[in-house]
Amino acid sequence: MAHEALPLKILAEQFASLPGIGMKTAWRLAFYVLTMTKEQSDEFAHAITTAHDTIKNCSVCQNYTDKLVCDICADGMRDKSVICVVESPKDVVAFERSRGFKGLYHVLHGLISPMDGIGPDQLFIKQLLSRIGDPQQEVKEVIMATNPTVEGEATAMYLSKLLKPLGVKVTRLAYGVPVGGELEFADEMTLSKALENRNEL
Amino acid sequence: MAHEALPLKILAEQFASLPGIGMKTAWRLAFYVLTMTKEQSDEFAHAITTAHDTIKNCSVCQNYTDKLVCDICADGMRDKSVICVVESPKDVVAFERSRGFKGLYHVLHGLISPMDGIGPDQLFIKQLLSRIGDPQQEVKEVIMATNPTVEGEATAMYLSKLLKPLGVKVTRLAYGVPVGGELEFADEMTLSKALENRNEL
């Protein structure tokens, strides 16, 4: 690519630095940007800087927001007695998409991972404890919705030990076979958990 | 997604407007932008506006460049007697990646397509004719490297009729089975062309 125009190459490299975007896709996207109108490309660039500059953590649940308190925490219709603890804002998006949860969230922004040097102090755990300690909030249940990985399990166990003495019910997401998935491709752990937690029909 | 922070949603929608980027990938990319440093996200935004503002067509071959004459046209080592005619700057990237071509290019920026209302006047054909008419350039061969589609064929035929009277050799890319491809998945037209143009071993 020695003969490519430099600004185009720089743009392609920027796209390629995004997760899951290979060099070929990056070039395709860079070429596409050139076919945009000036207004469209300015809007795109503006969206990047604006999102980066205005998005911060909600002062209550630590989810991404452009306000002091995010829309979910500020929503009077949500059930304030249940807090769903997740690793990252992406998980909030996933739960909201499922429309199955009407309580509040708490985003840890990571998982306890001694291998990566991440201890409880680097996560937003203090903020979770103060929410539960607050008598005005009346939190009755905390759902551990961290990933079913080693780090996710360890974090859920750690938090549950911290939370139970505060007199709050601590629950964990159910394990089982994914809906629409094929049993044939489910791993042994998932299958045995699905058997163990079987429900009567 | 009613509860997503607006600037984040706008950014995700910008990503989703790019070709081949679905809504799920777009959200993943938007979240990734938030994990960048301020410098990185500014650089990304800057690359978009810079590429869009500085890239224009080379005054000779119409390929994208940030100079008056692109690096390929300005390269004294290239064979100026052969011009490879392509539909778009992407095709130039593909040929340069193959390292198989040492001549010059001419980018039409489209193909003749009456269905889409694109006639010869909307393409950079006049510029091609003037390159070939220029006695200083000494163009001996023009390779039609448009896509093997109806529009690509029609454009190649149209140009070849224009160019032949100018005393220049006009050639077309070879058809055949793609290297590394499986015969089983090749279509009938490709297979019959590959048979027709078979070479002695």
CSV table of C-alpha atoms in Angstrom, one decimal:
chain,number,residue,atom,x,y,z
A,1,MET,CA,0.0,0.0,0.0
A,2,ALA,CA,3.0,2.3,-0.4
A,3,HIS,CA,1.2,4.4,-2.9
A,4,GLU,CA,-2.0,5.1,-0.9
A,5,ALA,CA,-2.8,8.7,0.0
A,6,LEU,CA,-1.6,9.2,3.5
A,7,PRO,CA,-4.8,10.6,5.1
A,8,LEU,CA,-6.7,7.7,3.7
A,9,LYS,CA,-4.1,5.3,5.1
A,10,ILE,CA,-4.3,7.0,8.6
A,11,LEU,CA,-8.1,6.7,8.6
A,12,ALA,CA,-7.9,3.0,7.6
A,13,GLU,CA,-5.5,2.4,10.4
A,14,GLN,CA,-7.8,4.1,12.8
A,15,PHE,CA,-10.7,1.8,11.8
A,16,ALA,CA,-8.3,-1.2,12.0
A,17,SER,CA,-7.5,-0.3,15.6
A,18,LEU,CA,-11.1,-0.9,16.6
A,19,PRO,CA,-11.9,-4.4,18.0
A,20,GLY,CA,-13.0,-6.9,15.4
A,21,ILE,CA,-12.2,-4.7,12.4
A,22,GLY,CA,-9.5,-6.2,10.2
A,23,MET,CA,-7.4,-4.3,7.7
A,24,LYS,CA,-9.6,-5.2,4.7
A,25,THR,CA,-12.8,-4.0,6.4
A,26,ALA,CA,-10.9,-0.9,7.7
A,27,TRP,CA,-10.0,0.0,4.1
A,28,ARG,CA,-13.6,-0.5,3.0
A,29,LEU,CA,-14.8,1.8,5.8
A,30,ALA,CA,-12.2,4.4,5.0
A,31,PHE,CA,-13.3,4.5,1.3
A,32,TYR,CA,-16.9,4.7,2.4
A,33,VAL,CA,-16.1,7.8,4.5
A,34,LEU,CA,-14.8,9.5,1.3
A,35,THR,CA,-18.2,8.9,-0.3
A,36,MET,CA,-20.0,10.6,2.5
A,37,THR,CA,-21.0,14.3,2.2
A,38,LYS,CA,-19.0,16.8,4.2
A,39,GLU,CA,-21.9,17.1,6.6
A,40,GLN,CA,-22.1,13.4,7.2
A,41,SER,CA,-18.4,12.9,7.8
A,42,ASP,CA,-18.3,16.0,10.2
A,43,GLU,CA,-21.3,14.5,12.0
A,44,PHE,CA,-19.5,11.2,12.4
A,45,ALA,CA,-16.3,12.8,13.7
A,46,HIS,CA,-18.4,15.0,16.0
A,47,ALA,CA,-20.3,12.0,17.4
A,48,ILE,CA,-16.9,10.4,18.4
A,49,THR,CA,-15.6,13.4,20.3
A,50,THR,CA,-19.0,14.3,21.8
A,51,ALA,CA,-19.5,10.8,23.1
A,52,HIS,CA,-16.0,10.7,24.5
A,53,ASP,CA,-16.3,14.1,26.1
A,54,THR,CA,-19.8,14.0,27.5
A,55,ILE,CA,-20.3,10.4,28.7
A,56,LYS,CA,-19.4,9.7,32.3
A,57,ASN,CA,-20.5,7.3,35.0
A,58,CYS,CA,-23.9,7.7,36.6
A,59,SER,CA,-23.3,9.0,40.2
A,60,VAL,CA,-25.6,6.2,41.5
A,61,CYS,CA,-25.2,3.0,39.4
A,62,GLN,CA,-22.0,3.9,37.5
A,63,ASN,CA,-23.6,3.1,34.1
A,64,TYR,CA,-22.6,5.4,31.2
A,65,THR,CA,-24.7,8.5,31.0
A,66,ASP,CA,-24.4,12.1,29.9
A,67,LYS,CA,-26.3,13.3,33.0
A,68,LEU,CA,-25.5,13.3,36.7
A,69,VAL,CA,-28.0,10.5,37.4
A,70,CYS,CA,-28.7,8.1,34.5
A,71,ASP,CA,-32.2,7.7,33.0
A,72,ILE,CA,-32.6,4.2,34.5
A,73,CYS,CA,-31.8,5.4,38.1
A,74,ALA,CA,-34.0,8.5,37.6
A,75,ASP,CA,-37.0,6.5,36.3
A,76,GLY,CA,-39.7,6.4,38.9
A,77,MET,CA,-41.3,3.4,37.3
A,78,ARG,CA,-38.3,1.1,38.1
A,79,ASP,CA,-38.3,-1.3,41.0
A,80,LYS,CA,-35.8,0.3,43.4
A,81,SER,CA,-35.7,-2.8,45.7
A,82,VAL,CA,-33.7,-4.9,43.3
A,83,ILE,CA,-30.2,-4.2,42.1
A,84,CYS,CA,-28.6,-6.2,39.2
A,85,VAL,CA,-24.8,-6.1,39.5
A,86,VAL,CA,-23.0,-6.3,36.1
A,87,GLU,CA,-19.4,-6.1,34.9
A,88,SER,CA,-19.8,-3.4,32.3
A,89,PRO,CA,-22.3,-1.0,30.7
A,90,LYS,CA,-22.6,-3.4,27.7
A,91,ASP,CA,-24.3,-5.8,30.0
A,92,VAL,CA,-26.9,-3.2,30.9
A,93,VAL,CA,-27.6,-2.8,27.2
A,94,ALA,CA,-28.1,-6.6,26.9
A,95,PHE,CA,-30.5,-6.7,29.9
A,96,GLU,CA,-32.4,-3.7,28.7
A,97,ARG,CA,-32.8,-5.3,25.2
A,98,SER,CA,-34.2,-8.4,26.8
A,99,ARG,CA,-36.9,-6.2,28.6
A,100,GLY,CA,-37.0,-8.8,31.3
A,101,PHE,CA,-35.7,-6.7,34.2
A,102,LYS,CA,-37.5,-3.7,35.8
A,103,GLY,CA,-35.1,-3.1,38.7
A,104,LEU,CA,-31.9,-1.0,38.9
A,105,TYR,CA,-28.3,-1.8,37.9
A,106,HIS,CA,-24.9,-1.4,39.4
A,107,VAL,CA,-21.9,-1.4,37.0
A,108,LEU,CA,-18.7,-2.7,38.6
A,109,HIS,CA,-16.5,-1.6,35.6
A,110,GLY,CA,-14.5,-4.8,35.7
A,111,LEU,CA,-14.2,-8.1,37.6
A,112,ILE,CA,-11.8,-9.1,40.4
A,113,SER,CA,-8.9,-10.7,38.6
A,114,PRO,CA,-5.6,-11.2,40.5
A,115,MET,CA,-3.9,-12.4,37.3
A,116,ASP,CA,-4.5,-9.0,35.8
A,117,GLY,CA,-3.8,-7.2,39.0
A,118,ILE,CA,-7.4,-6.1,39.5
A,119,GLY,CA,-8.5,-6.2,43.1
A,120,PRO,CA,-11.8,-5.1,44.7
A,121,ASP,CA,-10.5,-1.6,45.3
A,122,GLN,CA,-10.4,-0.9,41.5
A,123,LEU,CA,-14.1,-1.8,41.1
A,124,PHE,CA,-17.1,0.3,42.1
A,125,ILE,CA,-17.9,-1.8,45.1
A,126,LYS,CA,-17.8,0.9,47.8
A,127,GLN,CA,-20.6,2.7,45.8
A,128,LEU,CA,-22.6,-0.5,45.8
A,129,LEU,CA,-22.3,-1.0,49.5
A,130,SER,CA,-23.3,2.6,50.2
A,131,ARG,CA,-26.4,2.1,48.0
A,132,ILE,CA,-27.4,-0.9,50.1
A,133,GLY,CA,-26.6,0.7,53.4
A,134,ASP,CA,-28.8,3.7,52.5
A,135,PRO,CA,-32.1,3.2,54.4
A,136,GLN,CA,-33.9,5.5,51.9
A,137,GLN,CA,-33.2,3.0,49.0
A,138,GLU,CA,-34.8,0.0,50.7
A,139,VAL,CA,-32.8,-2.5,48.6
A,140,LYS,CA,-34.1,-6.0,49.2
A,141,GLU,CA,-32.3,-8.1,46.6
A,142,VAL,CA,-29.0,-7.9,44.8
A,143,ILE,CA,-28.7,-10.1,41.7
A,144,MET,CA,-25.2,-11.1,40.7
A,145,ALA,CA,-25.2,-10.9,36.9
A,146,THR,CA,-21.5,-11.2,36.3
A,147,ASN,CA,-20.3,-13.4,33.4
A,148,PRO,CA,-20.2,-17.2,34.1
A,149,THR,CA,-16.4,-17.2,34.0
A,150,VAL,CA,-13.8,-17.8,36.7
A,151,GLU,CA,-13.5,-14.0,37.3
A,152,GLY,CA,-17.2,-13.5,37.2
A,153,GLU,CA,-17.8,-16.3,39.7
A,154,ALA,CA,-15.1,-15.1,42.0
A,155,THR,CA,-16.4,-11.5,42.0
A,156,ALA,CA,-20.0,-12.8,42.6
A,157,MET,CA,-18.8,-14.9,45.6
A,158,TYR,CA,-16.7,-12.0,47.0
A,159,LEU,CA,-19.6,-9.6,46.8
A,160,SER,CA,-22.1,-12.0,48.2
A,161,LYS,CA,-19.9,-12.5,51.3
A,162,LEU,CA,-19.8,-8.7,51.7
A,163,LEU,CA,-23.5,-8.2,51.1
A,164,LYS,CA,-25.2,-11.0,53.1
A,165,PRO,CA,-24.2,-9.5,56.5
A,166,LEU,CA,-26.1,-6.3,55.4
A,167,GLY,CA,-29.3,-8.3,55.6
A,168,VAL,CA,-30.0,-8.2,51.8
A,169,LYS,CA,-31.0,-11.2,49.7
A,170,VAL,CA,-28.2,-12.1,47.2
A,171,THR,CA,-29.0,-14.2,44.1
A,172,ARG,CA,-27.1,-15.4,41.1
A,173,LEU,CA,-28.2,-15.7,37.4
A,174,ALA,CA,-29.5,-19.2,36.5
A,175,TYR,CA,-27.2,-21.5,34.5
A,176,GLY,CA,-28.7,-23.6,31.7
A,177,VAL,CA,-28.8,-24.3,28.0
A,178,PRO,CA,-29.2,-21.1,26.0
A,179,VAL,CA,-32.6,-20.7,24.4
A,180,GLY,CA,-32.5,-21.6,20.7
A,181,GLY,CA,-29.1,-23.3,21.2
A,182,GLU,CA,-28.4,-26.9,20.3
A,183,LEU,CA,-27.8,-29.4,23.1
A,184,GLU,CA,-25.2,-31.1,20.9
A,185,PHE,CA,-23.0,-28.0,21.1
A,186,ALA,CA,-23.5,-27.3,24.8
A,187,ASP,CA,-20.4,-27.9,27.0
A,188,GLU,CA,-20.5,-30.5,29.9
A,189,MET,CA,-20.6,-27.9,32.6
A,190,THR,CA,-23.6,-26.1,31.1
A,191,LEU,CA,-25.4,-29.4,30.5
A,192,SER,CA,-24.9,-30.7,34.0
A,193,LYS,CA,-26.0,-27.3,35.5
A,194,ALA,CA,-29.1,-27.4,33.2
A,195,LEU,CA,-29.9,-30.9,34.5
A,196,GLU,CA,-29.3,-30.0,38.1
A,197,ASN,CA,-31.5,-26.9,37.9
A,198,ARG,CA,-34.3,-28.6,35.9
A,199,ASN,CA,-37.8,-27.3,36.4
A,200,GLU,CA,-41.1,-29.2,36.7
A,201,LEU,CA,-43.4,-28.8,33.6
B,1,MET,CA,-32.5,1.0,24.3
B,2,ALA,CA,-34.7,3.9,25.5
B,3,HIS,CA,-32.4,4.3,28.5
B,4,GLU,CA,-29.1,4.6,26.7
B,5,ALA,CA,-27.2,7.9,27.1
B,6,LEU,CA,-28.0,9.9,23.9
B,7,PRO,CA,-24.4,10.8,22.7
B,8,LEU,CA,-23.5,7.1,23.0
B,9,LYS,CA,-26.6,6.1,21.0
B,10,ILE,CA,-25.8,8.7,18.3
B,11,LEU,CA,-22.3,7.3,18.0
B,12,ALA,CA,-23.6,3.8,17.7
B,13,GLU,CA,-26.0,4.9,15.0
B,14,GLN,CA,-23.1,6.5,13.2
B,15,PHE,CA,-21.1,3.3,13.2
B,16,ALA,CA,-24.2,1.4,12.1
B,17,SER,CA,-24.6,3.6,9.1
B,18,LEU,CA,-21.2,2.3,7.8
B,19,PRO,CA,-21.5,-0.6,5.3
B,20,GLY,CA,-21.4,-4.1,6.8
B,21,ILE,CA,-21.7,-2.8,10.4
B,22,GLY,CA,-24.8,-4.1,12.2
B,23,MET,CA,-26.3,-2.6,15.2
B,24,LYS,CA,-24.6,-5.0,17.6
B,25,THR,CA,-21.2,-4.3,16.3
B,26,ALA,CA,-22.0,-0.6,16.2
B,27,TRP,CA,-22.7,-0.6,19.9
B,28,ARG,CA,-19.5,-2.6,20.6
B,29,LEU,CA,-17.5,0.0,18.7
B,30,ALA,CA,-19.2,2.9,20.4
B,31,PHE,CA,-18.4,1.4,23.8
B,32,TYR,CA,-14.8,0.9,22.7
B,33,VAL,CA,-14.5,4.6,21.8
B,34,LEU,CA,-15.4,5.4,25.4
B,35,THR,CA,-12.5,3.3,26.6
B,36,MET,CA,-10.0,5.2,24.4
B,37,THR,CA,-8.0,8.1,25.8
B,38,LYS,CA,-9.1,11.6,24.9
B,39,GLU,CA,-6.0,11.8,22.6
B,40,GLN,CA,-7.0,8.6,20.8
B,41,SER,CA,-10.6,9.5,20.2
B,42,ASP,CA,-9.6,13.0,19.0
B,43,GLU,CA,-7.1,11.4,16.6
B,44,PHE,CA,-9.8,9.1,15.3
B,45,ALA,CA,-12.3,12.0,14.8
B,46,HIS,CA,-9.5,14.1,13.2
B,47,ALA,CA,-8.6,11.3,10.8
B,48,ILE,CA,-12.2,11.2,9.5
B,49,THR,CA,-12.4,14.9,8.8
B,50,THR,CA,-8.9,15.2,7.5
B,51,ALA,CA,-9.3,12.3,5.1
B,52,HIS,CA,-12.6,13.7,3.9
B,53,ASP,CA,-11.3,17.3,3.5
B,54,THR,CA,-7.9,16.5,1.9
B,55,ILE,CA,-8.5,13.5,-0.4
B,56,LYS,CA,-9.4,14.4,-4.0
B,57,ASN,CA,-8.9,12.9,-7.4
B,58,CYS,CA,-5.4,12.7,-9.0
B,59,SER,CA,-5.4,15.2,-11.9
B,60,VAL,CA,-4.0,12.4,-14.2
B,61,CYS,CA,-5.5,9.1,-13.2
B,62,GLN,CA,-8.4,10.2,-11.0
B,63,ASN,CA,-7.3,7.9,-8.1
B,64,TYR,CA,-7.7,9.2,-4.6
B,65,THR,CA,-4.7,11.3,-3.5
B,66,ASP,CA,-3.9,14.3,-1.2
B,67,LYS,CA,-1.6,15.7,-3.8
B,68,LEU,CA,-2.2,17.2,-7.3
B,69,VAL,CA,-0.7,14.2,-9.0
B,70,CYS,CA,-0.9,10.8,-7.1
B,71,ASP,CA,2.2,8.9,-6.0
B,72,ILE,CA,1.7,6.2,-8.7
B,73,CYS,CA,1.5,8.7,-11.6
B,74,ALA,CA,4.5,10.6,-10.2
B,75,ASP,CA,6.6,7.4,-9.8
B,76,GLY,CA,9.3,7.4,-12.5
B,77,MET,CA,9.7,3.6,-12.1
B,78,ARG,CA,6.3,2.7,-13.3
B,79,ASP,CA,5.7,1.6,-16.9
B,80,LYS,CA,3.8,4.6,-18.5
B,81,SER,CA,3.0,2.7,-21.7
B,82,VAL,CA,0.3,0.5,-20.0
B,83,ILE,CA,-2.9,1.9,-18.4
B,84,CYS,CA,-5.2,-0.3,-16.3
B,85,VAL,CA,-8.8,1.0,-16.3
B,86,VAL,CA,-10.7,0.3,-13.1
B,87,GLU,CA,-14.1,1.2,-11.7
B,88,SER,CA,-13.0,2.6,-8.3
B,89,PRO,CA,-10.0,3.5,-6.1
B,90,LYS,CA,-10.6,0.3,-4.2
B,91,ASP,CA,-9.6,-1.7,-7.3
B,92,VAL,CA,-6.3,0.2,-7.4
B,93,VAL,CA,-5.7,-0.9,-3.8
B,94,ALA,CA,-6.5,-4.5,-4.8
B,95,PHE,CA,-4.1,-4.5,-7.7
B,96,GLU,CA,-1.3,-2.8,-5.8
B,97,ARG,CA,-1.7,-5.4,-3.1
B,98,SER,CA,-1.2,-8.1,-5.7
B,99,ARG,CA,2.1,-6.4,-6.7
B,100,GLY,CA,1.5,-7.9,-10.2
B,101,PHE,CA,1.1,-4.6,-12.1
B,102,LYS,CA,3.8,-2.0,-12.7
B,103,GLY,CA,1.9,0.3,-15.1
B,104,LEU,CA,-0.4,3.2,-14.4
B,105,TYR,CA,-4.1,3.3,-13.6
B,106,HIS,CA,-7.2,5.2,-14.7
B,107,VAL,CA,-10.1,5.3,-12.3
B,108,LEU,CA,-13.6,5.7,-13.9
B,109,HIS,CA,-15.4,6.3,-10.6
B,110,GLY,CA,-18.3,4.2,-11.7
B,111,LEU,CA,-19.5,2.0,-14.6
B,112,ILE,CA,-22.0,2.7,-17.4
B,113,SER,CA,-25.4,1.7,-16.0
B,114,PRO,CA,-28.5,2.9,-17.8
B,115,MET,CA,-30.6,1.3,-15.1
B,116,ASP,CA,-29.1,3.7,-12.5
B,117,GLY,CA,-29.1,6.5,-15.0
B,118,ILE,CA,-25.3,6.5,-15.3
B,119,GLY,CA,-24.0,7.3,-18.8
B,120,PRO,CA,-20.5,7.7,-20.1
B,121,ASP,CA,-20.6,11.4,-19.4
B,122,GLN,CA,-20.7,10.8,-15.6
B,123,LEU,CA,-17.5,8.8,-15.7
B,124,PHE,CA,-13.9,10.0,-16.2
B,125,ILE,CA,-13.7,8.9,-19.8
B,126,LYS,CA,-12.7,12.2,-21.4
B,127,GLN,CA,-9.7,12.3,-19.1
B,128,LEU,CA,-8.7,8.8,-20.2
B,129,LEU,CA,-9.0,9.7,-23.9
B,130,SER,CA,-6.8,12.8,-23.4
B,131,ARG,CA,-4.1,10.7,-21.7
B,132,ILE,CA,-4.1,8.3,-24.7
B,133,GLY,CA,-4.2,11.1,-27.2
B,134,ASP,CA,-1.2,12.8,-25.6
B,135,PRO,CA,1.9,11.9,-27.7
B,136,GLN,CA,4.2,12.6,-24.7
B,137,GLN,CA,2.6,9.7,-22.8
B,138,GLU,CA,3.2,7.0,-25.4
B,139,VAL,CA,0.4,4.7,-24.2
B,140,LYS,CA,0.6,1.4,-26.0
B,141,GLU,CA,-1.9,-0.8,-24.1
B,142,VAL,CA,-5.1,-0.2,-22.1
B,143,ILE,CA,-6.2,-3.0,-19.9
B,144,MET,CA,-10.0,-3.1,-19.1
B,145,ALA,CA,-10.0,-4.2,-15.5
B,146,THR,CA,-13.7,-3.5,-14.7
B,147,ASN,CA,-15.7,-6.0,-12.8
B,148,PRO,CA,-16.9,-9.2,-14.6
B,149,THR,CA,-20.5,-8.0,-14.3
B,150,VAL,CA,-23.0,-6.8,-16.8
B,151,GLU,CA,-22.1,-3.2,-16.2
B,152,GLY,CA,-18.4,-3.9,-16.1
B,153,GLU,CA,-18.6,-5.7,-19.5
B,154,ALA,CA,-20.7,-3.0,-21.1
B,155,THR,CA,-18.3,-0.3,-19.9
B,156,ALA,CA,-15.3,-2.3,-21.2
B,157,MET,CA,-16.9,-2.9,-24.6
B,158,TYR,CA,-17.9,0.8,-24.9
B,159,LEU,CA,-14.4,2.0,-24.0
B,160,SER,CA,-12.7,-0.5,-26.3
B,161,LYS,CA,-14.8,0.8,-29.2
B,162,LEU,CA,-13.7,4.3,-28.4
B,163,LEU,CA,-10.0,3.4,-27.9
B,164,LYS,CA,-9.2,1.1,-30.7
B,165,PRO,CA,-9.5,3.8,-33.4
B,166,LEU,CA,-6.8,5.7,-31.5
B,167,GLY,CA,-4.3,3.0,-32.4
B,168,VAL,CA,-3.9,1.6,-28.9
B,169,LYS,CA,-4.0,-2.1,-27.9
B,170,VAL,CA,-7.1,-2.9,-25.7
B,171,THR,CA,-7.1,-6.0,-23.5
B,172,ARG,CA,-9.4,-7.5,-20.9
B,173,LEU,CA,-8.6,-9.3,-17.7
B,174,ALA,CA,-8.6,-13.1,-18.0
B,175,TYR,CA,-11.6,-15.1,-16.8
B,176,GLY,CA,-11.1,-18.3,-15.0
B,177,VAL,CA,-11.4,-20.2,-11.7
B,178,PRO,CA,-10.1,-18.2,-8.7
B,179,VAL,CA,-6.8,-19.4,-7.2
B,180,GLY,CA,-7.5,-21.4,-4.1
B,181,GLY,CA,-11.2,-21.6,-4.9
B,182,GLU,CA,-13.1,-24.9,-5.2
B,183,LEU,CA,-14.4,-26.0,-8.6
B,184,GLU,CA,-17.5,-27.3,-6.9
B,185,PHE,CA,-18.5,-23.8,-6.1
B,186,ALA,CA,-17.6,-22.1,-9.3
B,187,ASP,CA,-20.5,-21.0,-11.5
B,188,GLU,CA,-21.2,-22.4,-15.0
B,189,MET,CA,-20.0,-19.2,-16.8
B,190,THR,CA,-16.7,-19.1,-14.9
B,191,LEU,CA,-16.1,-22.8,-15.5
B,192,SER,CA,-16.8,-22.6,-19.2
B,193,LYS,CA,-14.6,-19.5,-19.5
B,194,ALA,CA,-11.9,-21.3,-17.6
B,195,LEU,CA,-12.1,-24.3,-20.0
B,196,GLU,CA,-12.2,-22.1,-23.1
B,197,ASN,CA,-9.1,-20.2,-22.0
B,198,ARG,CA,-7.2,-23.2,-20.9
B,199,ASN,CA,-3.4,-23.1,-21.1
B,200,GLU,CA,-0.9,-25.8,-22.1
B,201,LEU,CA,1.2,-27.1,-19.3
